[in-house]
Amino acid sequence: MEMLDLFLQTFSSVSLLGTIMILLLFYLVSTFSFTSQEDKKEPPGPRPLPLLGNLLQLDLKRPYETLLKFSKKYGSVFTIYMGPKKVVVLAGYKTVKEALVNHAEEFGERAEMQIMKDVSQGHGVLWSNGESWKEMRRFALTNLRDYGMGKKACEDKICEESQQLTEVFKKFKGTSFDMTQPINYAVSNIICSMVYGSRFEYDDPEFTSLVDRTNKYTLLVGSPSIQVYNQFPWIGRWIANRKLFHKLYEANKKMNLELVRRLKETLNPQMCRGFVDAFLVRKQHLEKSEITNSHFHNENLLMTVIQLFGAGTETTSTTIRWGLLFMTKYPKIQDQVQEELSRVIGSRQVQVEDRKNLPFTDAVIHETQRLANISPMSLPHKTSQDVTFQGYFIKKGTTVYPLLTSVLYDESEWEKPYSFYPAHFLDKDGKFVKRDAFLPFSAGRRICLGESLARMELFIFFTTLLQHFRFTPPPGVSEDELDLTAHMGLSLSPSPHKLCAVPCM
């Protein structure tokens, strides 16, 4: 009914004749697309309606849950129609791995959401394809590593930032507060130091507005109205969330242009401070060489910076928030983590090399990533060519959803897929074990380029906070009353909540 109400509200602003003509047009297009390729075996799926496809059958607040149910009925490779757009869904660990790893080339392109296409125009590293994507991803990986990703220099920055975050938490003196902003600021400062070459203070208004706007528009991306807009761009003028998204995004774009301008004015090619400097130096070199078809241009710089900033902030900070919420919800597990930290580390600063001596804590962090499931549908892929996969024909250019929630909750891979169960990652002797079906960063050509950075951040921030604080519910709220309902945005985040960070004596 929610979906139907949304369409009725939209169509109330359009003339009856115009509506009928549009419906007729989409009916003809949809009928053709639904009946074409009948001579080839395509993935099965629920019967679509003209124009709407299967949208009325989806819970737009949690579409991944509907897709998971469909996979039980139609199998690990099935078709749905998001409005008139055909989408193939891949479900289960074996199927997702086979597609993204064994058929990496065929399933390796990115399908753009309309709302992201509006702003990125195919530039940057996240929503691009072809040679531009290859160049930007290769350059981003190389330079993020050069500026510390996965190295001791980066570890030192994360340790310092974790101490800064600890001081912020102490100011609340054990009273309940929303931890979203300080965690966002701490995590964001790590990617800022790599991209811009410097960190920011938590009370810097430019920095805080940049982070807060990023958090707001990533939440908007998952709203039901934006999901409908992605399928029917022509209704954009009536979508309030689309207008708000563009307003927030343009403000961040303007601020990034100013940050890049400042860095350009003080650029020293012999002493690059971060990714932006390295990009500007490469761009100048290519311009001097009179290379005219370079992908190192201003649009790619701006979009890559915005995307690195957003991805480097939102996903890791969201996972940390889930981790603290789980510790509060399950105090006995928090007891075990803190006992291990006290026994192995004591009061000194945790280092990455300590991970091997903290198997239970490591298992808890991995289980947080698995159960939090922050990217349940991954980002949409697209087939680069016609492909026959598991006996089904999938046409070139088809949007593909690797349903990561079906991997992380795969009942054939996990003993207790819907429970917080750190033993998933421990053997009978209590030693940490890797699990093949642990794919929170996706896999294949489009695997998260910041995986090593995120793993380091999660470990150091989480352990440092658990060393210093006992996390409890607000006064008058029991652990059982804590809400674990996820809020759908570009990723799954906890519903708004407050916790107490009680200093450990």
JSON list of N, CA and C in Angstrom, two decimals, residues 464-488:
[
{"chain": "A", "resi": 464, "resn": "THR", "atom": "N", "xyz": [40.26, -0.03, 21.27]},
{"chain": "A", "resi": 464, "resn": "THR", "atom": "CA", "xyz": [40.59, 1.13, 22.12]},
{"chain": "A", "resi": 464, "resn": "THR", "atom": "C", "xyz": [39.39, 1.57, 22.93]},
{"chain": "A", "resi": 465, "resn": "LEU", "atom": "N", "xyz": [38.23, 1.64, 22.30]},
{"chain": "A", "resi": 465, "resn": "LEU", "atom": "CA", "xyz": [37.02, 2.05, 23.02]},
{"chain": "A", "resi": 465, "resn": "LEU", "atom": "C", "xyz": [36.64, 1.04, 24.10]},
{"chain": "A", "resi": 466, "resn": "LEU", "atom": "N", "xyz": [36.78, -0.25, 23.80]},
{"chain": "A", "resi": 466, "resn": "LEU", "atom": "CA", "xyz": [36.44, -1.28, 24.79]},
{"chain": "A", "resi": 466, "resn": "LEU", "atom": "C", "xyz": [37.46, -1.34, 25.92]},
{"chain": "A", "resi": 467, "resn": "GLN", "atom": "N", "xyz": [38.68, -0.87, 25.67]},
{"chain": "A", "resi": 467, "resn": "GLN", "atom": "CA", "xyz": [39.67, -0.77, 26.75]},
{"chain": "A", "resi": 467, "resn": "GLN", "atom": "C", "xyz": [39.27, 0.29, 27.78]},
{"chain": "A", "resi": 468, "resn": "HIS", "atom": "N", "xyz": [38.68, 1.36, 27.29]},
{"chain": "A", "resi": 468, "resn": "HIS", "atom": "CA", "xyz": [38.44, 2.53, 28.13]},
{"chain": "A", "resi": 468, "resn": "HIS", "atom": "C", "xyz": [37.03, 2.65, 28.69]},
{"chain": "A", "resi": 469, "resn": "PHE", "atom": "N", "xyz": [36.06, 1.97, 28.07]},
{"chain": "A", "resi": 469, "resn": "PHE", "atom": "CA", "xyz": [34.67, 2.18, 28.48]},
{"chain": "A", "resi": 469, "resn": "PHE", "atom": "C", "xyz": [33.88, 0.88, 28.59]},
{"chain": "A", "resi": 470, "resn": "ARG", "atom": "N", "xyz": [32.92, 0.92, 29.49]},
{"chain": "A", "resi": 470, "resn": "ARG", "atom": "CA", "xyz": [31.89, -0.12, 29.56]},
{"chain": "A", "resi": 470, "resn": "ARG", "atom": "C", "xyz": [30.64, 0.49, 28.92]},
{"chain": "A", "resi": 471, "resn": "PHE", "atom": "N", "xyz": [30.11, -0.17, 27.91]},
{"chain": "A", "resi": 471, "resn": "PHE", "atom": "CA", "xyz": [28.96, 0.38, 27.18]},
{"chain": "A", "resi": 471, "resn": "PHE", "atom": "C", "xyz": [27.67, -0.22, 27.72]},
{"chain": "A", "resi": 472, "resn": "THR", "atom": "N", "xyz": [26.75, 0.66, 28.13]},
{"chain": "A", "resi": 472, "resn": "THR", "atom": "CA", "xyz": [25.49, 0.24, 28.75]},
{"chain": "A", "resi": 472, "resn": "THR", "atom": "C", "xyz": [24.33, 1.00, 28.13]},
{"chain": "A", "resi": 473, "resn": "PRO", "atom": "N", "xyz": [23.11, 0.48, 28.29]},
{"chain": "A", "resi": 473, "resn": "PRO", "atom": "CA", "xyz": [21.93, 1.20, 27.78]},
{"chain": "A", "resi": 473, "resn": "PRO", "atom": "C", "xyz": [21.70, 2.47, 28.59]},
{"chain": "A", "resi": 474, "resn": "PRO", "atom": "N", "xyz": [20.89, 3.39, 28.05]},
{"chain": "A", "resi": 474, "resn": "PRO", "atom": "CA", "xyz": [20.52, 4.59, 28.82]},
{"chain": "A", "resi": 474, "resn": "PRO", "atom": "C", "xyz": [19.76, 4.19, 30.08]},
{"chain": "A", "resi": 475, "resn": "PRO", "atom": "N", "xyz": [19.75, 5.03, 31.11]},
{"chain": "A", "resi": 475, "resn": "PRO", "atom": "CA", "xyz": [18.99, 4.73, 32.33]},
{"chain": "A", "resi": 475, "resn": "PRO", "atom": "C", "xyz": [17.54, 4.39, 32.03]},
{"chain": "A", "resi": 476, "resn": "GLY", "atom": "N", "xyz": [17.06, 3.36, 32.67]},
{"chain": "A", "resi": 476, "resn": "GLY", "atom": "CA", "xyz": [15.66, 2.97, 32.48]},
{"chain": "A", "resi": 476, "resn": "GLY", "atom": "C", "xyz": [15.42, 2.05, 31.30]},
{"chain": "A", "resi": 477, "resn": "VAL", "atom": "N", "xyz": [16.49, 1.72, 30.54]},
{"chain": "A", "resi": 477, "resn": "VAL", "atom": "CA", "xyz": [16.36, 0.84, 29.37]},
{"chain": "A", "resi": 477, "resn": "VAL", "atom": "C", "xyz": [17.18, -0.42, 29.63]},
{"chain": "A", "resi": 478, "resn": "SER", "atom": "N", "xyz": [16.59, -1.58, 29.41]},
{"chain": "A", "resi": 478, "resn": "SER", "atom": "CA", "xyz": [17.31, -2.84, 29.59]},
{"chain": "A", "resi": 478, "resn": "SER", "atom": "C", "xyz": [17.97, -3.26, 28.28]},
{"chain": "A", "resi": 479, "resn": "GLU", "atom": "N", "xyz": [18.91, -4.20, 28.38]},
{"chain": "A", "resi": 479, "resn": "GLU", "atom": "CA", "xyz": [19.56, -4.71, 27.17]},
{"chain": "A", "resi": 479, "resn": "GLU", "atom": "C", "xyz": [18.54, -5.30, 26.19]},
{"chain": "A", "resi": 480, "resn": "ASP", "atom": "N", "xyz": [17.52, -5.98, 26.75]},
{"chain": "A", "resi": 480, "resn": "ASP", "atom": "CA", "xyz": [16.51, -6.61, 25.90]},
{"chain": "A", "resi": 480, "resn": "ASP", "atom": "C", "xyz": [15.70, -5.58, 25.11]},
{"chain": "A", "resi": 481, "resn": "GLU", "atom": "N", "xyz": [15.61, -4.35, 25.62]},
{"chain": "A", "resi": 481, "resn": "GLU", "atom": "CA", "xyz": [14.81, -3.32, 24.97]},
{"chain": "A", "resi": 481, "resn": "GLU", "atom": "C", "xyz": [15.57, -2.58, 23.87]},
{"chain": "A", "resi": 482, "resn": "LEU", "atom": "N", "xyz": [16.87, -2.79, 23.77]},
{"chain": "A", "resi": 482, "resn": "LEU", "atom": "CA", "xyz": [17.66, -2.12, 22.73]},
{"chain": "A", "resi": 482, "resn": "LEU", "atom": "C", "xyz": [17.20, -2.59, 21.35]},
{"chain": "A", "resi": 483, "resn": "ASP", "atom": "N", "xyz": [16.98, -1.65, 20.47]},
{"chain": "A", "resi": 483, "resn": "ASP", "atom": "CA", "xyz": [16.43, -1.93, 19.14]},
{"chain": "A", "resi": 483, "resn": "ASP", "atom": "C", "xyz": [17.56, -2.18, 18.14]},
{"chain": "A", "resi": 484, "resn": "LEU", "atom": "N", "xyz": [17.54, -3.34, 17.51]},
{"chain": "A", "resi": 484, "resn": "LEU", "atom": "CA", "xyz": [18.55, -3.67, 16.50]},
{"chain": "A", "resi": 484, "resn": "LEU", "atom": "C", "xyz": [18.01, -3.50, 15.09]},
{"chain": "A", "resi": 485, "resn": "THR", "atom": "N", "xyz": [16.88, -2.82, 14.96]},
{"chain": "A", "resi": 485, "resn": "THR", "atom": "CA", "xyz": [16.30, -2.58, 13.63]},
{"chain": "A", "resi": 485, "resn": "THR", "atom": "C", "xyz": [17.24, -1.69, 12.82]},
{"chain": "A", "resi": 486, "resn": "ALA", "atom": "N", "xyz": [17.51, -2.09, 11.59]},
{"chain": "A", "resi": 486, "resn": "ALA", "atom": "CA", "xyz": [18.42, -1.33, 10.73]},
{"chain": "A", "resi": 486, "resn": "ALA", "atom": "C", "xyz": [17.67, -0.24, 9.98]},
{"chain": "A", "resi": 487, "resn": "HIS", "atom": "N", "xyz": [18.39, 0.84, 9.68]},
{"chain": "A", "resi": 487, "resn": "HIS", "atom": "CA", "xyz": [17.85, 1.97, 8.90]},
{"chain": "A", "resi": 487, "resn": "HIS", "atom": "C", "xyz": [18.50, 1.92, 7.53]},
{"chain": "A", "resi": 488, "resn": "MET", "atom": "N", "xyz": [17.67, 1.85, 6.47]},
{"chain": "A", "resi": 488, "resn": "MET", "atom": "CA", "xyz": [18.18, 1.67, 5.11]},
{"chain": "A", "resi": 488, "resn": "MET", "atom": "C", "xyz": [18.62, 2.99, 4.50]}
]
